[in-house]
């Protein structure tokens, strides 16, 4: 009996301790939750280095923002691309074209031109210099890189986080983002006001630009060669700029056309506007230097005097910028034939004829 009494007493003393140990093992305090475990209420922050979280497909996300028709065909094309896409620029459905029964290669490239494997938020596209957006389109002669679309940023001191974002493509056409940073399960979507314009060859682009017709005419013998060269930047003086410098009816010889073209082209480097930053320098095909400065208003200036009239006219093999003065003129070392020299020759001939007539008439003007 004494033994049983002692045993019951011992069990009574041990029971509270055992219960306490069981409670502590089944209950976790908030401090014991691993810090890497996300809270159910946490919201991911979109940055250029991480993909925003969403379970919606590209087509579903686009459809919920009025761009389902474009979203569906872009998503279908994207599914066959080995590179994949992280940023899709999806036009509103109002801009969807009437499609053919069979999709053409041009249409395929159009859809791929709307997608980039870069993750580009609205903040990235709006930054001070803008962004070069490399698309999935292979309709380009850019050394293996995809065709580009350009966002032009806000240079100078007038930054506005709510300003519209313009996107520039072929022929210098531009569209704007109407809704931004919409997540889908592979990245983000920007809804845009219309589709990008696929870049054309240089020759077609110059013909389509009325302000570039004089320069195009002067270098016509060089356009084919320039158009087949990979990765070029061509600075084109406007018609008014050339007329002011060379006269309105100037003619150009073959050697002069080569000199004129080579003095305005950068070969092997595509200087889209985001790359025209203060202090940048380039060299033309014939060795002339181009130095870039950016003034207080954010305007790009070349060689301290020449300004861009229109930038980022995207072509198949690079970019064209229209400028307000030639980078190269007859005063730089090459004599152009044409209006100015013809006038000089005509004047000189008249003087000789007059002198001859005076001599014949018995009067000498010496």
mmCIF file of C-alpha atoms in Angstrom:
data_model
loop_
_atom_site.group_PDB
_atom_site.id
_atom_site.type_symbol
_atom_site.label_atom_id
_atom_site.label_comp_id
_atom_site.label_asym_id
_atom_site.label_seq_id
_atom_site.Cartn_x
_atom_site.Cartn_y
_atom_site.Cartn_z
ATOM 1 C CA UNK A 1 0.000 0.000 0.000
ATOM 2 C CA UNK A 2 2.827 2.361 0.863
ATOM 3 C CA UNK A 3 4.392 1.593 -2.555
ATOM 4 C CA UNK A 4 1.157 2.453 -4.454
ATOM 5 C CA UNK A 5 0.747 5.691 -2.528
ATOM 6 C CA UNK A 6 4.289 6.764 -3.445
ATOM 7 C CA UNK A 7 3.759 5.886 -7.147
ATOM 8 C CA UNK A 8 0.546 7.916 -7.412
ATOM 9 C CA UNK A 9 2.277 10.906 -5.830
ATOM 10 C CA UNK A 10 5.096 10.761 -8.331
ATOM 11 C CA UNK A 11 2.699 10.634 -11.280
ATOM 12 C CA UNK A 12 0.797 13.617 -9.910
ATOM 13 C CA UNK A 13 3.992 15.681 -9.771
ATOM 14 C CA UNK A 14 5.086 14.745 -13.333
ATOM 15 C CA UNK A 15 1.758 15.329 -15.135
ATOM 16 C CA UNK A 16 1.796 19.202 -15.305
ATOM 17 C CA UNK A 17 5.316 19.229 -16.729
ATOM 18 C CA UNK A 18 4.423 16.755 -19.473
ATOM 19 C CA UNK A 19 1.299 18.726 -20.420
ATOM 20 C CA UNK A 20 3.258 21.946 -20.569
ATOM 21 C CA UNK A 21 5.804 20.333 -22.929
ATOM 22 C CA UNK A 22 3.025 19.091 -25.235
ATOM 23 C CA UNK A 23 1.434 22.572 -25.427
ATOM 24 C CA UNK A 24 4.725 24.259 -26.340
ATOM 25 C CA UNK A 25 5.397 21.830 -29.171
ATOM 26 C CA UNK A 26 1.979 22.285 -30.787
ATOM 27 C CA UNK A 27 1.813 26.117 -30.626
ATOM 28 C CA UNK A 28 4.139 28.398 -32.736
ATOM 29 C CA UNK A 29 4.740 31.978 -31.738
ATOM 30 C CA UNK A 30 4.825 34.640 -34.504
ATOM 31 C CA UNK A 31 8.570 35.015 -33.999
ATOM 32 C CA UNK A 32 9.165 31.380 -34.885
ATOM 33 C CA UNK A 33 7.689 31.749 -38.442
ATOM 34 C CA UNK A 34 10.562 31.795 -40.970
ATOM 35 C CA UNK A 35 11.074 35.296 -42.369
ATOM 36 C CA UNK A 36 11.135 33.919 -45.922
ATOM 37 C CA UNK A 37 7.535 32.752 -45.714
ATOM 38 C CA UNK A 38 5.352 35.341 -47.494
ATOM 39 C CA UNK A 39 2.300 36.740 -45.803
ATOM 40 C CA UNK A 40 -0.993 36.052 -47.543
ATOM 41 C CA UNK A 41 -1.600 39.809 -47.721
ATOM 42 C CA UNK A 42 1.790 40.773 -49.161
ATOM 43 C CA UNK A 43 1.847 42.499 -52.578
ATOM 44 C CA UNK A 44 4.839 42.009 -54.897
ATOM 45 C CA UNK A 45 6.539 45.157 -56.102
ATOM 46 C CA UNK A 46 7.183 45.384 -59.843
ATOM 47 C CA UNK A 47 10.759 46.249 -60.719
ATOM 48 C CA UNK A 48 12.859 45.859 -63.834
ATOM 49 C CA UNK A 49 14.521 42.806 -62.265
ATOM 50 C CA UNK A 50 11.535 40.776 -61.098
ATOM 51 C CA UNK A 51 8.368 39.658 -62.802
ATOM 52 C CA UNK A 52 5.100 40.919 -61.277
ATOM 53 C CA UNK A 53 2.942 38.121 -59.912
ATOM 54 C CA UNK A 54 -0.292 37.179 -61.658
ATOM 55 C CA UNK A 55 -1.951 33.925 -62.615
ATOM 56 C CA UNK A 56 -3.702 35.490 -65.635
ATOM 57 C CA UNK A 57 -2.490 34.576 -69.102
ATOM 58 C CA UNK A 58 -1.406 37.276 -71.523
ATOM 59 C CA UNK A 59 -4.594 36.956 -73.568
ATOM 60 C CA UNK A 60 -6.847 37.000 -70.489
ATOM 61 C CA UNK A 61 -5.052 39.981 -68.954
ATOM 62 C CA UNK A 62 -5.233 41.881 -72.253
ATOM 63 C CA UNK A 63 -8.901 40.984 -72.715
ATOM 64 C CA UNK A 64 -9.815 42.442 -69.344
ATOM 65 C CA UNK A 65 -8.356 45.765 -70.519
ATOM 66 C CA UNK A 66 -10.027 46.027 -73.919
ATOM 67 C CA UNK A 67 -7.230 44.448 -75.955
ATOM 68 C CA UNK A 68 -8.272 40.799 -76.128
ATOM 69 C CA UNK A 69 -8.106 40.349 -79.901
ATOM 70 C CA UNK A 70 -4.536 41.580 -80.164
ATOM 71 C CA UNK A 71 -3.667 39.804 -76.922
ATOM 72 C CA UNK A 72 -4.870 36.450 -78.253
ATOM 73 C CA UNK A 73 -2.838 36.551 -81.480
ATOM 74 C CA UNK A 74 0.267 37.894 -79.742
ATOM 75 C CA UNK A 75 0.033 35.163 -77.096
ATOM 76 C CA UNK A 76 -0.420 32.498 -79.762
ATOM 77 C CA UNK A 77 2.631 33.744 -81.648
ATOM 78 C CA UNK A 78 4.621 34.030 -78.443
ATOM 79 C CA UNK A 79 3.989 30.375 -77.633
ATOM 80 C CA UNK A 80 6.087 29.406 -80.673
ATOM 81 C CA UNK A 81 8.992 31.739 -79.845
ATOM 82 C CA UNK A 82 12.059 30.188 -78.252
ATOM 83 C CA UNK A 83 12.974 33.435 -76.486
ATOM 84 C CA UNK A 84 9.691 34.070 -74.710
ATOM 85 C CA UNK A 85 8.472 37.516 -73.774
ATOM 86 C CA UNK A 86 8.360 39.492 -70.544
ATOM 87 C CA UNK A 87 6.891 42.785 -71.793
ATOM 88 C CA UNK A 88 4.040 42.887 -74.293
ATOM 89 C CA UNK A 89 2.831 46.094 -75.930
ATOM 90 C CA UNK A 90 -0.752 45.223 -76.798
ATOM 91 C CA UNK A 91 -2.810 47.594 -78.975
ATOM 92 C CA UNK A 92 -6.423 48.333 -78.165
ATOM 93 C CA UNK A 93 -8.937 46.187 -80.033
ATOM 94 C CA UNK A 94 -10.177 49.169 -82.058
ATOM 95 C CA UNK A 95 -6.882 48.990 -83.963
ATOM 96 C CA UNK A 96 -7.118 45.282 -84.795
ATOM 97 C CA UNK A 97 -6.885 44.730 -88.584
ATOM 98 C CA UNK A 98 -9.033 42.547 -90.773
ATOM 99 C CA UNK A 99 -7.057 39.315 -90.882
ATOM 100 C CA UNK A 100 -6.455 37.016 -93.804
ATOM 101 C CA UNK A 101 -7.391 33.351 -93.699
ATOM 102 C CA UNK A 102 -3.709 32.465 -93.622
ATOM 103 C CA UNK A 103 -1.244 34.472 -91.569
ATOM 104 C CA UNK A 104 1.613 35.952 -93.601
ATOM 105 C CA UNK A 105 5.230 36.271 -92.522
ATOM 106 C CA UNK A 106 4.799 40.040 -92.264
ATOM 107 C CA UNK A 107 1.929 39.528 -89.819
ATOM 108 C CA UNK A 108 4.027 37.108 -87.793
ATOM 109 C CA UNK A 109 6.805 39.686 -87.539
ATOM 110 C CA UNK A 110 4.243 42.354 -86.623
ATOM 111 C CA UNK A 111 3.062 40.342 -83.626
ATOM 112 C CA UNK A 112 6.638 39.566 -82.545
ATOM 113 C CA UNK A 113 7.477 43.266 -82.912
ATOM 114 C CA UNK A 114 4.983 43.963 -80.117
ATOM 115 C CA UNK A 115 6.926 41.856 -77.570
ATOM 116 C CA UNK A 116 10.299 42.130 -75.813
ATOM 117 C CA UNK A 117 12.109 39.633 -73.616
ATOM 118 C CA UNK A 118 13.212 42.576 -71.460
ATOM 119 C CA UNK A 119 11.094 43.455 -68.425
ATOM 120 C CA UNK A 120 10.319 47.151 -68.910
ATOM 121 C CA UNK A 121 8.049 48.976 -66.503
ATOM 122 C CA UNK A 122 6.550 52.375 -67.247
ATOM 123 C CA UNK A 123 9.208 53.909 -64.997
ATOM 124 C CA UNK A 124 11.939 52.331 -67.136
ATOM 125 C CA UNK A 125 10.372 53.674 -70.321
ATOM 126 C CA UNK A 126 9.885 57.157 -68.879
ATOM 127 C CA UNK A 127 13.405 57.633 -67.504
ATOM 128 C CA UNK A 128 15.528 60.601 -68.501
ATOM 129 C CA UNK A 129 17.005 59.247 -71.725
ATOM 130 C CA UNK A 130 14.274 56.771 -72.623
ATOM 131 C CA UNK A 131 14.819 53.125 -73.532
ATOM 132 C CA UNK A 132 15.848 51.001 -76.477
ATOM 133 C CA UNK A 133 13.311 48.173 -76.565
ATOM 134 C CA UNK A 134 14.667 45.131 -78.377
ATOM 135 C CA UNK A 135 11.723 43.177 -79.749
ATOM 136 C CA UNK A 136 11.399 39.539 -80.767
ATOM 137 C CA UNK A 137 11.042 40.524 -84.434
ATOM 138 C CA UNK A 138 13.870 39.268 -86.623
ATOM 139 C CA UNK A 139 12.949 41.594 -89.484
ATOM 140 C CA UNK A 140 16.189 43.494 -88.999
ATOM 141 C CA UNK A 141 19.762 43.804 -90.217
ATOM 142 C CA UNK A 142 21.254 44.605 -86.818
ATOM 143 C CA UNK A 143 23.947 42.007 -86.328
ATOM 144 C CA UNK A 144 21.607 39.405 -84.856
ATOM 145 C CA UNK A 145 19.699 41.746 -82.547
ATOM 146 C CA UNK A 146 15.925 42.048 -82.687
ATOM 147 C CA UNK A 147 14.248 45.056 -84.273
ATOM 148 C CA UNK A 148 13.907 48.054 -81.962
ATOM 149 C CA UNK A 149 11.208 50.344 -80.640
ATOM 150 C CA UNK A 150 12.234 53.523 -78.812
ATOM 151 C CA UNK A 151 10.734 55.297 -75.837
ATOM 152 C CA UNK A 152 11.860 58.904 -75.619
ATOM 153 C CA UNK A 153 12.381 59.944 -72.021
ATOM 154 C CA UNK A 154 12.097 63.288 -70.296
ATOM 155 C CA UNK A 155 15.413 65.101 -70.450
ATOM 156 C CA UNK A 156 16.086 68.281 -68.547
ATOM 157 C CA UNK A 157 14.373 69.362 -65.333
ATOM 158 C CA UNK A 158 10.737 68.902 -66.360
ATOM 159 C CA UNK A 159 10.214 65.278 -65.276
ATOM 160 C CA UNK A 160 6.570 64.307 -64.829
ATOM 161 C CA UNK A 161 5.821 60.831 -63.493
ATOM 162 C CA UNK A 162 2.300 61.015 -64.931
ATOM 163 C CA UNK A 163 3.200 62.139 -68.433
ATOM 164 C CA UNK A 164 2.268 59.996 -71.424
ATOM 165 C CA UNK A 165 4.883 57.655 -72.837
ATOM 166 C CA UNK A 166 5.519 57.808 -76.586
ATOM 167 C CA UNK A 167 6.910 54.777 -78.417
ATOM 168 C CA UNK A 168 8.602 55.278 -81.809
ATOM 169 C CA UNK A 169 8.911 52.712 -84.579
ATOM 170 C CA UNK A 170 9.084 52.539 -88.389
ATOM 171 C CA UNK A 171 8.752 55.764 -90.433
ATOM 172 C CA UNK A 172 9.053 57.680 -87.157
ATOM 173 C CA UNK A 173 5.447 56.853 -86.303
ATOM 174 C CA UNK A 174 4.586 56.836 -82.623
ATOM 175 C CA UNK A 175 1.896 55.497 -80.326
ATOM 176 C CA UNK A 176 1.285 56.115 -76.632
ATOM 177 C CA UNK A 177 0.734 53.878 -73.635
ATOM 178 C CA UNK A 178 -2.863 54.190 -72.419
ATOM 179 C CA UNK A 179 -2.643 51.640 -69.557
ATOM 180 C CA UNK A 180 0.596 50.545 -67.978
ATOM 181 C CA UNK A 181 2.198 47.802 -65.871
ATOM 182 C CA UNK A 182 -0.594 45.213 -66.099
ATOM 183 C CA UNK A 183 0.772 41.904 -64.756
ATOM 184 C CA UNK A 184 0.309 38.554 -66.473
ATOM 185 C CA UNK A 185 1.820 35.169 -65.683
ATOM 186 C CA UNK A 186 4.944 35.845 -67.744
ATOM 187 C CA UNK A 187 5.606 39.537 -67.158
ATOM 188 C CA UNK A 188 3.778 42.803 -67.786
ATOM 189 C CA UNK A 189 1.521 44.307 -70.431
ATOM 190 C CA UNK A 190 1.274 47.897 -71.591
ATOM 191 C CA UNK A 191 -1.908 48.720 -73.509
ATOM 192 C CA UNK A 192 -1.031 51.072 -76.380
ATOM 193 C CA UNK A 193 -3.046 53.311 -78.704
ATOM 194 C CA UNK A 194 -2.113 51.395 -81.865
ATOM 195 C CA UNK A 195 0.334 48.838 -83.270
ATOM 196 C CA UNK A 196 3.978 49.619 -83.947
ATOM 197 C CA UNK A 197 4.875 50.365 -87.571
ATOM 198 C CA UNK A 198 7.270 47.718 -88.929
ATOM 199 C CA UNK A 199 10.481 49.415 -90.107
ATOM 200 C CA UNK A 200 10.999 49.714 -93.869
ATOM 201 C CA UNK A 201 14.225 49.660 -95.883
ATOM 202 C CA UNK A 202 16.194 52.914 -95.941
ATOM 203 C CA UNK A 203 15.197 53.715 -99.525
ATOM 204 C CA UNK A 204 11.470 53.428 -98.784
ATOM 205 C CA UNK A 205 11.837 55.407 -95.575
ATOM 206 C CA UNK A 206 13.597 58.313 -97.290
ATOM 207 C CA UNK A 207 10.969 58.366 -100.048
ATOM 208 C CA UNK A 208 8.219 58.473 -97.421
ATOM 209 C CA UNK A 209 9.751 61.474 -95.640
ATOM 210 C CA UNK A 210 9.027 64.711 -97.555
ATOM 211 C CA UNK A 211 11.588 66.662 -95.551
ATOM 212 C CA UNK A 212 14.371 64.245 -96.566
ATOM 213 C CA UNK A 213 13.786 64.228 -100.327
ATOM 214 C CA UNK A 214 16.692 66.524 -101.291
ATOM 215 C CA UNK A 215 19.285 64.572 -99.332
ATOM 216 C CA UNK A 216 17.852 61.337 -100.694
ATOM 217 C CA UNK A 217 18.170 62.680 -104.223
ATOM 218 C CA UNK A 218 21.764 63.830 -103.696
ATOM 219 C CA UNK A 219 22.939 60.453 -102.347
ATOM 220 C CA UNK A 220 20.692 58.261 -104.524
ATOM 221 C CA UNK A 221 23.697 56.327 -105.836
ATOM 222 C CA UNK A 222 24.669 55.433 -102.255
ATOM 223 C CA UNK A 223 21.263 54.499 -100.814
ATOM 224 C CA UNK A 224 21.371 50.851 -101.872
ATOM 225 C CA UNK A 225 24.772 50.331 -100.259
ATOM 226 C CA UNK A 226 23.744 52.123 -97.071
ATOM 227 C CA UNK A 227 20.528 50.126 -96.918
ATOM 228 C CA UNK A 228 22.379 46.813 -96.992
ATOM 229 C CA UNK A 229 24.952 47.756 -94.338
ATOM 230 C CA UNK A 230 24.324 46.282 -90.902
ATOM 231 C CA UNK A 231 23.639 48.655 -88.008
ATOM 232 C CA UNK A 232 23.819 52.241 -89.229
ATOM 233 C CA UNK A 233 22.889 55.686 -87.973
ATOM 234 C CA UNK A 234 22.101 58.224 -90.687
ATOM 235 C CA UNK A 235 21.804 61.935 -89.934
ATOM 236 C CA UNK A 236 19.745 63.528 -92.705
ATOM 237 C CA UNK A 237 19.708 67.317 -93.188
ATOM 238 C CA UNK A 238 16.216 68.558 -93.998
ATOM 239 C CA UNK A 239 15.425 70.087 -97.379
ATOM 240 C CA UNK A 240 15.550 73.583 -95.894
ATOM 241 C CA UNK A 241 18.901 72.847 -94.268
ATOM 242 C CA UNK A 242 20.461 71.686 -97.527
ATOM 243 C CA UNK A 243 19.002 74.561 -99.524
ATOM 244 C CA UNK A 244 20.409 77.084 -97.074
ATOM 245 C CA UNK A 245 23.827 75.459 -97.271
ATOM 246 C CA UNK A 246 24.167 74.352 -100.893
ATOM 247 C CA UNK A 247 21.546 76.255 -102.838
ATOM 248 C CA UNK A 248 18.225 75.089 -104.204
ATOM 249 C CA UNK A 249 19.319 73.524 -107.519
ATOM 250 C CA UNK A 250 22.640 71.949 -106.659
ATOM 251 C CA UNK A 251 23.826 68.873 -108.522
ATOM 252 C CA UNK A 252 26.209 66.362 -107.007
ATOM 253 C CA UNK A 253 28.821 64.229 -108.733
ATOM 254 C CA UNK A 254 29.408 60.575 -107.861
ATOM 255 C CA UNK A 255 32.436 61.321 -105.688
ATOM 256 C CA UNK A 256 30.612 64.171 -103.970
ATOM 257 C CA UNK A 257 27.611 61.932 -103.283
ATOM 258 C CA UNK A 258 29.910 59.409 -101.626
ATOM 259 C CA UNK A 259 31.533 62.129 -99.530
ATOM 260 C CA UNK A 260 28.156 63.564 -98.543
ATOM 261 C CA UNK A 261 26.775 60.168 -97.520
ATOM 262 C CA UNK A 262 29.910 59.067 -95.674
ATOM 263 C CA UNK A 263 29.967 62.312 -93.694
ATOM 264 C CA UNK A 264 26.470 61.717 -92.345
ATOM 265 C CA UNK A 265 26.491 57.997 -91.565
ATOM 266 C CA UNK A 266 27.849 56.026 -88.617
ATOM 267 C CA UNK A 267 28.499 52.423 -89.607
ATOM 268 C CA UNK A 268 28.358 49.540 -87.151
ATOM 269 C CA UNK A 269 26.662 51.520 -84.370
ATOM 270 C CA UNK A 270 22.987 52.388 -84.027
ATOM 271 C CA UNK A 271 22.704 55.645 -82.079
ATOM 272 C CA UNK A 272 19.032 55.670 -81.111
ATOM 273 C CA UNK A 273 18.106 58.795 -79.131
ATOM 274 C CA UNK A 274 18.564 57.133 -75.690
ATOM 275 C CA UNK A 275 22.230 56.679 -76.663
ATOM 276 C CA UNK A 276 22.678 60.342 -77.586
ATOM 277 C CA UNK A 277 23.739 61.342 -74.096
ATOM 278 C CA UNK A 278 25.883 64.248 -72.980
ATOM 279 C CA UNK A 279 29.538 63.559 -73.800
ATOM 280 C CA UNK A 280 28.904 60.727 -76.253
ATOM 281 C CA UNK A 281 31.037 60.758 -79.382
ATOM 282 C CA UNK A 282 30.870 58.957 -82.703
ATOM 283 C CA UNK A 283 32.840 58.850 -85.917
ATOM 284 C CA UNK A 284 31.351 58.950 -89.392
ATOM 285 C CA UNK A 285 32.293 56.523 -92.153
ATOM 286 C CA UNK A 286 34.920 58.942 -93.494
ATOM 287 C CA UNK A 287 36.422 59.732 -90.099
ATOM 288 C CA UNK A 288 34.627 62.928 -89.119
ATOM 289 C CA UNK A 289 33.872 63.309 -85.415
ATOM 290 C CA UNK A 290 30.404 63.844 -83.966
ATOM 291 C CA UNK A 291 30.200 65.022 -80.361
ATOM 292 C CA UNK A 292 26.948 65.064 -78.421
ATOM 293 C CA UNK A 293 25.961 67.621 -75.805
ATOM 294 C CA UNK A 294 22.628 68.033 -74.050
ATOM 295 C CA UNK A 295 21.575 71.573 -73.162
ATOM 296 C CA UNK A 296 19.700 72.686 -70.044
ATOM 297 C CA UNK A 297 16.329 72.102 -71.673
ATOM 298 C CA UNK A 298 17.305 68.526 -72.479
ATOM 299 C CA UNK A 299 17.715 69.129 -76.210
ATOM 300 C CA UNK A 300 20.372 67.079 -78.014
ATOM 301 C CA UNK A 301 23.010 69.128 -79.862
ATOM 302 C CA UNK A 302 25.618 67.737 -82.275
ATOM 303 C CA UNK A 303 28.999 69.431 -82.630
ATOM 304 C CA UNK A 304 27.759 72.402 -80.546
ATOM 305 C CA UNK A 305 25.536 73.689 -83.330
ATOM 306 C CA UNK A 306 23.322 71.078 -84.988
ATOM 307 C CA UNK A 307 19.963 70.057 -83.539
ATOM 308 C CA UNK A 308 17.657 67.136 -84.127
ATOM 309 C CA UNK A 309 14.472 68.064 -85.979
ATOM 310 C CA UNK A 310 13.010 64.557 -85.786
ATOM 311 C CA UNK A 311 14.615 61.591 -84.077
ATOM 312 C CA UNK A 312 14.174 57.828 -84.055
ATOM 313 C CA UNK A 313 12.889 57.071 -87.527
ATOM 314 C CA UNK A 314 13.506 53.337 -87.292
ATOM 315 C CA UNK A 315 14.686 51.513 -90.435
ATOM 316 C CA UNK A 316 15.429 47.832 -91.058
ATOM 317 C CA UNK A 317 19.141 48.292 -90.442
ATOM 318 C CA UNK A 318 19.261 51.104 -87.904
ATOM 319 C CA UNK A 319 17.906 54.592 -87.379
ATOM 320 C CA UNK A 320 17.540 57.932 -89.174
ATOM 321 C CA UNK A 321 17.566 61.325 -87.444
ATOM 322 C CA UNK A 322 16.610 64.532 -89.271
ATOM 323 C CA UNK A 323 18.883 67.496 -88.465
ATOM 324 C CA UNK A 324 18.629 71.252 -89.017
ATOM 325 C CA UNK A 325 22.082 71.693 -90.599
ATOM 326 C CA UNK A 326 24.437 69.437 -92.561
ATOM 327 C CA UNK A 327 27.265 67.853 -90.622
ATOM 328 C CA UNK A 328 29.333 68.431 -93.736
ATOM 329 C CA UNK A 329 29.303 71.277 -96.264
ATOM 330 C CA UNK A 330 31.407 72.303 -99.291
ATOM 331 C CA UNK A 331 33.436 74.557 -97.017
ATOM 332 C CA UNK A 332 34.775 71.463 -95.279
ATOM 333 C CA UNK A 333 36.998 70.547 -98.185
ATOM 334 C CA UNK A 334 34.975 69.149 -101.080
ATOM 335 C CA UNK A 335 33.796 71.443 -103.845
ATOM 336 C CA UNK A 336 30.224 70.752 -104.970
ATOM 337 C CA UNK A 337 29.092 71.461 -108.494
ATOM 338 C CA UNK A 338 25.667 72.973 -108.885
ATOM 339 C CA UNK A 339 23.812 76.185 -108.167
ATOM 340 C CA UNK A 340 26.427 78.178 -106.277
ATOM 341 C CA UNK A 341 29.361 77.206 -108.493
ATOM 342 C CA UNK A 342 27.284 77.467 -111.665
ATOM 343 C CA UNK A 343 26.337 81.023 -110.733
ATOM 344 C CA UNK A 344 30.009 81.817 -110.169
ATOM 345 C CA UNK A 345 30.975 80.317 -113.528
ATOM 346 C CA UNK A 346 28.157 82.196 -115.308
ATOM 347 C CA UNK A 347 29.239 85.470 -113.731
ATOM 348 C CA UNK A 348 32.840 84.851 -114.715
ATOM 349 C CA UNK A 349 31.824 84.021 -118.286
ATOM 350 C CA UNK A 350 29.787 87.229 -118.537
ATOM 351 C CA UNK A 351 32.790 89.224 -117.353
ATOM 352 C CA UNK A 352 34.990 87.604 -119.999
ATOM 353 C CA UNK A 353 32.425 88.233 -122.724
ATOM 354 C CA UNK A 354 32.062 91.843 -121.602
ATOM 355 C CA UNK A 355 35.809 92.360 -121.584
ATOM 356 C CA UNK A 356 36.143 90.836 -125.037
ATOM 357 C CA UNK A 357 33.356 93.028 -126.385
ATOM 358 C CA UNK A 358 34.962 96.102 -124.871
ATOM 359 C CA UNK A 359 38.285 95.282 -126.479
ATOM 360 C CA UNK A 360 36.623 94.748 -129.826
ATOM 361 C CA UNK A 361 34.776 98.029 -129.407
ATOM 362 C CA UNK A 362 38.013 99.832 -128.702
ATOM 363 C CA UNK A 363 37.694 100.231 -124.942
ATOM 364 C CA UNK A 364 39.731 98.270 -122.395
ATOM 365 C CA UNK A 365 38.696 97.978 -118.777
ATOM 366 C CA UNK A 366 41.962 97.243 -116.964
#
